[in-house]
Short mmCIF file of C-alpha atoms in Angstrom, two decimals:
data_model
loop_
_atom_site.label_atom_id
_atom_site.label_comp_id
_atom_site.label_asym_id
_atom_site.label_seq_id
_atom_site.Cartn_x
_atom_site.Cartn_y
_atom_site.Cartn_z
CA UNK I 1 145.94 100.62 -13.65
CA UNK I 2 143.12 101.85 -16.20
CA UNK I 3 140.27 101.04 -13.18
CA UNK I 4 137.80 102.79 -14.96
CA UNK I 5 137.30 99.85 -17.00
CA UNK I 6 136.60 97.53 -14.13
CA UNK I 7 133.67 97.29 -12.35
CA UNK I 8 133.29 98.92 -8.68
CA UNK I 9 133.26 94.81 -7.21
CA UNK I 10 136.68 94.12 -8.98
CA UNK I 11 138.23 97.18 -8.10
CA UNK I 12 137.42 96.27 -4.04
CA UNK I 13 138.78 92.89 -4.64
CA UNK I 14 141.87 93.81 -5.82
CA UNK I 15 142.75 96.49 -3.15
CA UNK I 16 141.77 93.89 -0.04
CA UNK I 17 144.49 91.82 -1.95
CA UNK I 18 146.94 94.73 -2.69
CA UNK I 19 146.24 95.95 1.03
CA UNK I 20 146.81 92.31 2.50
CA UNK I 21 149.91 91.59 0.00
CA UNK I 22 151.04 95.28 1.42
CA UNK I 23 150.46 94.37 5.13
CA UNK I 24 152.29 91.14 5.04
CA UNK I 25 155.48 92.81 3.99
CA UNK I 26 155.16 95.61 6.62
CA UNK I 27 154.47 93.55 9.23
CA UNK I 28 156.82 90.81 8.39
CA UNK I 29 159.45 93.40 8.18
CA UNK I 30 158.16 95.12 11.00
CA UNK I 31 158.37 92.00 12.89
CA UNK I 32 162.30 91.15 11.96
CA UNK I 33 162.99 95.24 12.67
CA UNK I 34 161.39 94.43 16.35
CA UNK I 35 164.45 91.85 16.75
CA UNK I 36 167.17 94.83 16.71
CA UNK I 37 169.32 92.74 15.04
CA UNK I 38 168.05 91.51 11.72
CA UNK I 39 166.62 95.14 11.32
CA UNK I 40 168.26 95.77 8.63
CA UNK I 41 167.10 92.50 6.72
CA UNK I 42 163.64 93.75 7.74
CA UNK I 43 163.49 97.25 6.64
CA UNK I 44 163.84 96.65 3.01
CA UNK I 45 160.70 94.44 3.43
CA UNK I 46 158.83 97.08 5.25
CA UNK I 47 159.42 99.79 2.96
CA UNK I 48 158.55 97.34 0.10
CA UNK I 49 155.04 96.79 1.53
CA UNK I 50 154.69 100.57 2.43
CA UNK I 51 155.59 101.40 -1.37
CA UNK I 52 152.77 98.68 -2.68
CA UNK I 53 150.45 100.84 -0.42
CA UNK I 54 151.65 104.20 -1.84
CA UNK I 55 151.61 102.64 -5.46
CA UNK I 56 147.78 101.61 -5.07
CA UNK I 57 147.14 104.79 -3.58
CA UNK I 58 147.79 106.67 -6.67
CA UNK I 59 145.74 104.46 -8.81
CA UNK I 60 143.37 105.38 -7.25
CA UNK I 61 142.28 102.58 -5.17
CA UNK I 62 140.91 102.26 -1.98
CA UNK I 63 143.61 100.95 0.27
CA UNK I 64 143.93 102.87 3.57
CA UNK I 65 146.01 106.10 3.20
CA UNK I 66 149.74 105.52 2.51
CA UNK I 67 150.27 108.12 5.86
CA UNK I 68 147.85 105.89 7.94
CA UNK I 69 149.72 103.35 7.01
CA UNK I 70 153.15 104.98 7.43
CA UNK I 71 152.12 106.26 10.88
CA UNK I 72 150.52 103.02 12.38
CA UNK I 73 153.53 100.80 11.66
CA UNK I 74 156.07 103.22 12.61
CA UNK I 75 154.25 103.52 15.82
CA UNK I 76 154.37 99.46 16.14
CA UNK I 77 157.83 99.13 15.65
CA UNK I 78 158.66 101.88 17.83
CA UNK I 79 156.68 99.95 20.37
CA UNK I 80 158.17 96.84 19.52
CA UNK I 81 161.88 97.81 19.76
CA UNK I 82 161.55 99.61 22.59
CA UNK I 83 159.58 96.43 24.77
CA UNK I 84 162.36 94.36 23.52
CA UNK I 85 164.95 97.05 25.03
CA UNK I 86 163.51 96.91 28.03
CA UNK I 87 161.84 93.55 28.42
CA UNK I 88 165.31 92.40 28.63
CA UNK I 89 166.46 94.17 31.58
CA UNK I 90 163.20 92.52 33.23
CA UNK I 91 163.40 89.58 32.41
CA UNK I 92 166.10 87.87 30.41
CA UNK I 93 168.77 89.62 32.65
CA UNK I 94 170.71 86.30 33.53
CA UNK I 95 170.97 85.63 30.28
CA UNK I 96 174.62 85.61 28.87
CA UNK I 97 174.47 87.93 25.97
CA UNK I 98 172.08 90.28 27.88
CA UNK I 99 174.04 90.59 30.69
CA UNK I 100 177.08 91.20 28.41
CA UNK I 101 174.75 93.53 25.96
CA UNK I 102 173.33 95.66 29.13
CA UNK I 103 176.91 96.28 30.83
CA UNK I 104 178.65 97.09 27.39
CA UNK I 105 176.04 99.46 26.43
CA UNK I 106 175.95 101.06 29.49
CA UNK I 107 179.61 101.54 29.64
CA UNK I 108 178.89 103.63 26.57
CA UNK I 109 176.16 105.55 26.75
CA UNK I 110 174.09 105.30 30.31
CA UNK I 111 175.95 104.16 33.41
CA UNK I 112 172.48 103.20 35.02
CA UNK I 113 173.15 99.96 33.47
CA UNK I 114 176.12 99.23 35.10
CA UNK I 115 176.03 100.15 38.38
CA UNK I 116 174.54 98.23 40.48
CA UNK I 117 173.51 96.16 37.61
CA UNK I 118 171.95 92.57 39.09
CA UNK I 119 172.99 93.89 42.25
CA UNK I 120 169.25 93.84 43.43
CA UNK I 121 166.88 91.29 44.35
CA UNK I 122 164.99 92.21 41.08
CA UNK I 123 168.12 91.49 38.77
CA UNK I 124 169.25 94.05 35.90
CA UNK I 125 169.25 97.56 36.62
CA UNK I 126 170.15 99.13 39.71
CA UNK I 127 169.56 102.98 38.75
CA UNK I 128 167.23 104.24 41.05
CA UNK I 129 163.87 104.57 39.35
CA UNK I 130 164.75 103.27 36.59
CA UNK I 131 162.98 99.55 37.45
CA UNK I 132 159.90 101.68 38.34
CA UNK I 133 159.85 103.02 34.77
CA UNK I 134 160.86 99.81 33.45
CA UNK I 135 157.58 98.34 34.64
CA UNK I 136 155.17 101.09 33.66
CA UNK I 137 156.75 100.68 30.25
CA UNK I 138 156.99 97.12 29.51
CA UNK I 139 153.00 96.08 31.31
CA UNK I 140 151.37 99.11 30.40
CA UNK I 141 152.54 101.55 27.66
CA UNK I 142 154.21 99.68 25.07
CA UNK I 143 151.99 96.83 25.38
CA UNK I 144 148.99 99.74 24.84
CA UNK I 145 151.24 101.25 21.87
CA UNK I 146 151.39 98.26 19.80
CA UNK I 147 147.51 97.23 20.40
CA UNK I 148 146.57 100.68 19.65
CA UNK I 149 148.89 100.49 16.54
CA UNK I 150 147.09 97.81 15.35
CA UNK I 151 143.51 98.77 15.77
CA UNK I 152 144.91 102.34 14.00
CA UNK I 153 145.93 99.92 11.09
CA UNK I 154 142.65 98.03 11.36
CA UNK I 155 141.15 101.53 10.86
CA UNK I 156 139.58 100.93 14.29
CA UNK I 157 137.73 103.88 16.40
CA UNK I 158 139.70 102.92 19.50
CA UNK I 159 142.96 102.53 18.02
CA UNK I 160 142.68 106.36 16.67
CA UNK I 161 141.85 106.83 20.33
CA UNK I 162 144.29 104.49 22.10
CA UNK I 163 146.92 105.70 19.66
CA UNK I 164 146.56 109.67 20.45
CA UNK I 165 146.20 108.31 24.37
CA UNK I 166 149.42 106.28 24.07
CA UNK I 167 151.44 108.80 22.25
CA UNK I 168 150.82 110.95 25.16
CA UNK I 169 151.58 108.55 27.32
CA UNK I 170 154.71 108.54 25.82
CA UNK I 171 155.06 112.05 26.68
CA UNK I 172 154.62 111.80 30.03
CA UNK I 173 157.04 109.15 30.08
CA UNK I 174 159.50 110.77 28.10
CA UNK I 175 159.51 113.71 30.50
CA UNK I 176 159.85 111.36 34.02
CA UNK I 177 162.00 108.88 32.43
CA UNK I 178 164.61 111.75 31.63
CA UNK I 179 164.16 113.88 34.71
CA UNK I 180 164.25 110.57 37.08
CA UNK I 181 167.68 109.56 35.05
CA UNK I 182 169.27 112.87 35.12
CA UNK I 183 168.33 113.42 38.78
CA UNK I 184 170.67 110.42 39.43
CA UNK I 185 173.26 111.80 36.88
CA UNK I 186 176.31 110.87 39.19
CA UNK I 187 175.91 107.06 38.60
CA UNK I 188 174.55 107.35 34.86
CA UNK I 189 176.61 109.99 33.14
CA UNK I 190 180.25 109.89 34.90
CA UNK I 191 182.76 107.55 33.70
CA UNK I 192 180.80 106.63 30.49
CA UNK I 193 182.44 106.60 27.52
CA UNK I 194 179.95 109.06 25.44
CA UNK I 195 177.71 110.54 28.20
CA UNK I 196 174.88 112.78 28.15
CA UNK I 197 175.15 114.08 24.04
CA UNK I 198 175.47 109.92 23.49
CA UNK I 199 172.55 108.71 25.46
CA UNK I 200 170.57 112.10 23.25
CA UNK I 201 172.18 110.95 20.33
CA UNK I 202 171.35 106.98 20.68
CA UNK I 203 167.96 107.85 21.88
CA UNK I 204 166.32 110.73 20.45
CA UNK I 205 164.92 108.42 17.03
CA UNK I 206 162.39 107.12 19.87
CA UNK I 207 160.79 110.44 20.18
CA UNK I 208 158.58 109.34 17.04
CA UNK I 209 155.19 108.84 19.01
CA UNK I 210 154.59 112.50 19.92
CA UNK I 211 155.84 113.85 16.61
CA UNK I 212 152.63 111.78 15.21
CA UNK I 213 150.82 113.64 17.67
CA UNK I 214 149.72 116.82 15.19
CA UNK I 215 149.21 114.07 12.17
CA UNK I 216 146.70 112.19 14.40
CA UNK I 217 144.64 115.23 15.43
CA UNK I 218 144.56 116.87 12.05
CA UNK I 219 142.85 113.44 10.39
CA UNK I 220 139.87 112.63 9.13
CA UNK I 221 138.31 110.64 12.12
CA UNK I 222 135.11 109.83 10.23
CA UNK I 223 137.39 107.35 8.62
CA UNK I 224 137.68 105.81 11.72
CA UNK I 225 134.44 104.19 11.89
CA UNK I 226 134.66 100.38 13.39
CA UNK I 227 134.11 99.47 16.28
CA UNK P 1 133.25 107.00 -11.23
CA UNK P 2 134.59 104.58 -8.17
CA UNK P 3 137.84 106.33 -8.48
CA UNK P 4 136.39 109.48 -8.08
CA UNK P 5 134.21 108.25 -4.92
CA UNK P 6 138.09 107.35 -3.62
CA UNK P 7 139.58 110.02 -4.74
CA UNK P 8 137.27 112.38 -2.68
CA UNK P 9 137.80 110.01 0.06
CA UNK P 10 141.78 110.40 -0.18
CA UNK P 11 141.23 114.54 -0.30
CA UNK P 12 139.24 114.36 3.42
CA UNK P 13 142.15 111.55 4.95
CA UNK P 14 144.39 113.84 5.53
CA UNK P 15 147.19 112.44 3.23
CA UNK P 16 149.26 114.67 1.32
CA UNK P 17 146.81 115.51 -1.36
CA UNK P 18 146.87 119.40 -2.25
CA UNK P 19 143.15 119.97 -0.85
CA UNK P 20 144.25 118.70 2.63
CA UNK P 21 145.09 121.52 4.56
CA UNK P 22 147.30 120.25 6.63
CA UNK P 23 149.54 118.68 3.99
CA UNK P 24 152.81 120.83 4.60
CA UNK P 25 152.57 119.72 8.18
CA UNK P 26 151.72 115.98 7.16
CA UNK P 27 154.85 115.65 5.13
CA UNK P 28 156.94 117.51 7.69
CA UNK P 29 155.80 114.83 9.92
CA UNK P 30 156.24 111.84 7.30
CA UNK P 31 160.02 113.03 7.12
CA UNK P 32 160.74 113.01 10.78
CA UNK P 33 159.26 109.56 11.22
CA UNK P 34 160.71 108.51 8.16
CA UNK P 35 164.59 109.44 9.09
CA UNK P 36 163.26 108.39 12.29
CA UNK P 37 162.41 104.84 11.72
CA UNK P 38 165.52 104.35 9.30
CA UNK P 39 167.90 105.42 12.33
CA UNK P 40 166.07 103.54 15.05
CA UNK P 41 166.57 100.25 12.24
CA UNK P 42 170.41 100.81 11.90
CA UNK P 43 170.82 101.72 15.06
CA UNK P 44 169.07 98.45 16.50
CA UNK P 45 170.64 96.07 13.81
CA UNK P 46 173.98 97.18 14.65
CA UNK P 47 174.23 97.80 18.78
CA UNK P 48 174.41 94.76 20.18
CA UNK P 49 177.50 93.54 17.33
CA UNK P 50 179.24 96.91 18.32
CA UNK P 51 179.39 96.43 21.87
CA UNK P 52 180.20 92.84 21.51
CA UNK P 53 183.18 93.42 19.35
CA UNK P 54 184.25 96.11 21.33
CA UNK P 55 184.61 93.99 24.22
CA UNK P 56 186.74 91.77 22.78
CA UNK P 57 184.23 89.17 20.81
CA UNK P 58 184.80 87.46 18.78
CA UNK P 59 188.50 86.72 20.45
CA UNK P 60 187.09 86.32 23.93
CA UNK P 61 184.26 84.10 24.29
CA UNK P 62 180.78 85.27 25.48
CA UNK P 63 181.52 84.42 28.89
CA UNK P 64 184.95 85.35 28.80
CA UNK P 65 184.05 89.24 27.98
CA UNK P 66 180.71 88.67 30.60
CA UNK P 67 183.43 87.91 33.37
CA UNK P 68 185.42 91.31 31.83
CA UNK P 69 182.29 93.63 31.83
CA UNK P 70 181.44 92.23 35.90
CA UNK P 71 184.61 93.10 37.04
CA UNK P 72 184.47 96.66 35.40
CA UNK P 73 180.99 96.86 36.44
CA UNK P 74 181.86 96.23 40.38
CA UNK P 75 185.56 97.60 40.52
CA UNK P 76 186.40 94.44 41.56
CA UNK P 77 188.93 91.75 40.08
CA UNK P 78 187.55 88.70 42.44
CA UNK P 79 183.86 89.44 40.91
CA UNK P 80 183.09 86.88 38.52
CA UNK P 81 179.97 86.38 35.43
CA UNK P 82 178.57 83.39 37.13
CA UNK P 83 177.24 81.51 33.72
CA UNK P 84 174.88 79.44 33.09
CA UNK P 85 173.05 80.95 36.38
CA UNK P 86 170.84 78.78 37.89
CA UNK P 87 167.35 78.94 37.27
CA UNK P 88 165.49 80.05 39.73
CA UNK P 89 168.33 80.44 42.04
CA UNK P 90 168.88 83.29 44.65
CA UNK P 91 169.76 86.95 43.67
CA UNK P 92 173.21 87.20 43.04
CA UNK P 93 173.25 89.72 46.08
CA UNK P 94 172.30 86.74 48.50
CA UNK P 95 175.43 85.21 47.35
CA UNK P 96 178.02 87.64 45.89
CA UNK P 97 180.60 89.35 47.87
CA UNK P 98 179.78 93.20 49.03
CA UNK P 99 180.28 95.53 46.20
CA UNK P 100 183.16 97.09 46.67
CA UNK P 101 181.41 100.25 45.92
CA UNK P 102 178.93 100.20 48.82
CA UNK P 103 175.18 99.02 49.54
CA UNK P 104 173.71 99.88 46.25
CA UNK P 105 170.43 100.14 48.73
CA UNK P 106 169.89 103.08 50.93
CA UNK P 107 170.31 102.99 54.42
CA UNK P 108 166.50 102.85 56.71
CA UNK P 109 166.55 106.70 57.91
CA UNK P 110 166.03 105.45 61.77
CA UNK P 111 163.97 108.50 62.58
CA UNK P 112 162.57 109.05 66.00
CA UNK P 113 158.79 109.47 65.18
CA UNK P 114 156.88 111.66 67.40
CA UNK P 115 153.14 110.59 68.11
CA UNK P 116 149.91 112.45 67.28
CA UNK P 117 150.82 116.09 68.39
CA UNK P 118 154.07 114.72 70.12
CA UNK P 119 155.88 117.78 67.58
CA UNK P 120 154.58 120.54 70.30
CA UNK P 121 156.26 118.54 73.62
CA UNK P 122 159.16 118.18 71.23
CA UNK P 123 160.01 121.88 70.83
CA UNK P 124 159.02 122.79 74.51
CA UNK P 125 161.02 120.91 75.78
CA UNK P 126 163.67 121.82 73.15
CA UNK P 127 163.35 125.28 73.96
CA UNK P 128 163.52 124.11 78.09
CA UNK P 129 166.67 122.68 77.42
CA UNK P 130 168.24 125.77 75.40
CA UNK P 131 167.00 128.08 78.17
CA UNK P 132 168.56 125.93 81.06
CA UNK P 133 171.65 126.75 79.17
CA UNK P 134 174.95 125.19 80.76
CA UNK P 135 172.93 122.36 82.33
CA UNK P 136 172.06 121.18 78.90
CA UNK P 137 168.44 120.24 79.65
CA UNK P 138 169.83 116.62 80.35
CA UNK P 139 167.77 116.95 83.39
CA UNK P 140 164.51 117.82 82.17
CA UNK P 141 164.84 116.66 77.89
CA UNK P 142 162.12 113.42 77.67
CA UNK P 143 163.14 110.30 76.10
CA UNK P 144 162.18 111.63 72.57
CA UNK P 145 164.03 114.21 72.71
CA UNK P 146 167.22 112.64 73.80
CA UNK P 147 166.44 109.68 70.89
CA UNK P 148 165.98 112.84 68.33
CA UNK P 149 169.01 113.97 69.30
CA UNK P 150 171.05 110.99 69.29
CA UNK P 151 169.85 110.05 65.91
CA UNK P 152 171.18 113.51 65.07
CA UNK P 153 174.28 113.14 66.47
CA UNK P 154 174.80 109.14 64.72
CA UNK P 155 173.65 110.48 60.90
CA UNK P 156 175.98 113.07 61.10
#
């Protein structure tokens, strides 16, 4: 793109409409990756609009960053797929393919979802604590991560703060989650079919937030200028 | 000249560009979350068709392999995937038999709760009782002591 030849009014134009062409695809693709299962019809989508971002980038327009960008809708899907994983257990867990989902997996990886499993007034898991964590997760943190993912994207002053907040949050949940499940290893990790290295192996991709955590303090927050 | 307004604003964004000083850690990053993402996607897109066909869909129907996974779940051939449940209906504990694997809900302790201070009448008399030796202290030990002790004597 030879944008010295176009006037500083054109070249705006055209990156609001490269950066909304851009966002459509992520968060279209974004959106089907948040269903689990068409994932993999949404990633090509996502990367698509992520490459239209990196591509205007080096002409030299002004879209936001290609990292910003990178970074704020990794952090929504993260949030995404992990509410659905666990939205399910709340609420959907009468449902026939959850119920059939929830036991199978757990027979694999995490035993918590077996025993006990609608075996409480609450329905779903019976693991203790794991309800608990369940709840902080699904009306407080991933709710919080996906807002604060989107104000990031908006290039928003609170979603730089919500987001560093959040992926701390997911720190701190990180570390009780796994303490509170391996406390109770007895009914979680015995008679599984790939315990403990299985559950680390299936679940370690989630650890995303806090690797963000040195990109987000290391930024240039004066970017981060709307309210 | 606009592009080199953005390009100064790309240097200070802390992207990759070679005058951000963080860029080796920035693309470190970008590669973690990258492989990241890309596993989370697979992984998500193909769970829930794994465990399905390794439970015996599609040859067993969905409520077939529901009824399988419930009685490997309790340990217990008579437990059955009660499908469609009822909406709003009772918690399948109200109405399923006992796991055969126990209460999944701990037993109350039944501890015998001294009052305000009641701790220091507690070991007296404790200590009365040990020092009457053979007669046991069933003469002297208070009601709280004798409900301690029972409760004791039923946990264990």
């Amino acid at each position: 793109m030879s944008s010295s030849t176009l006037d500083y009014d054109t070249v705006l134009a055209d990156s609001a409409r490269i950066q909304k062409r851009a966002d459509w695809f992520i968060l279209g693709g974004g959106a089907l990756i948040g269903t689990t299962i068409l994932g993999l019809i949404g990633l090509p989508f996502f990367l698509y609009g992520l490459a239209i971002i990196r591509k205007a980038e080096k002409d030299g327009l002004p879209v936001r960053p290609y990292m910003m960008t990178f970074v704020g809708a990794l952090v929504l899907v993260d949030g995404f797929l992990n509410t659905m994983g666990y939205m399910i257990d709340v609420f959907a867990n009468h449902s026939l393919v959850v119920r059939v989902f929830e036991i199978g997996w757990g027979l694999m990886l995490d035993g918590g979802y077996v025993w006990g499993f609608n075996d409480q007034w609450w329905g779903g898991t019976g693991a203790p604590g794991e309800k608990s964590w369940e709840i902080a997760m699904v009306f407080v943190l991933f709710p919080m991560r996906v807002a604060a993912a989107w104000g990031f994207l908006k290039m928003k002053r609170w979603g730089l703060q919500w987001l560093v907040i959040s992926c701390w949050m997911g720190v701190f949940s990180w570390v009780g989650y796994t303490f509170n499940m391996t406390t109770y290893w007895e009914i979680r990790f015995v008679d599984t079919a790939w315990p403990v290295y299985g559950w680390w192996i299936y679940s370690i991709w989630y650890i995303t937030p806090f690797i963000v955590l040195p990109y987000l303090y290391t930024i240039n927050r004066e970017m981060f200028t709307d309210d | 000249m606009a592009q080199n307004a953005i390009k100064e604003s790309g240097d200070a964004s802390g992207t990759t560009d070679a005058v951000n000083p963080h860029a080796r850690m920035h693309k470190f990053v970008y590669r973690i979350t990258l492989v990241c993402l890309i596993a989370q996607v697979i992984e998500g897109s193909l769970i829930v068709p794994y465990v399905l066909i390794y439970f015996g869909f599609p040859q067993l129907s969905l409520t077939e392999v529901c009824d399988e996974v419930y009685k490997i779940a309790y340990v217990d051939e008579e437990r059955e995937c009660v499908f469609p449940y009822p909406l709003g209906g009772e918690p399948e504990p109200w109405i399923s038999p006992p796991s055969p694997l126990g209460p999944h809900t701990p037993p109350a302790p039944g501890w015998a709760l001294p009052g305000f201070r009641g701790v220091i009448g507690m070991r007296a008399e404790r200590e009365a009782r040990k020092a009457s030796g053979a007669s046991n202290g069933s003469a002297s030990a208070g009601a709280l002591v004798e409900q301690t002790a029972g409760v004791q004597g039923d946990g264990k």
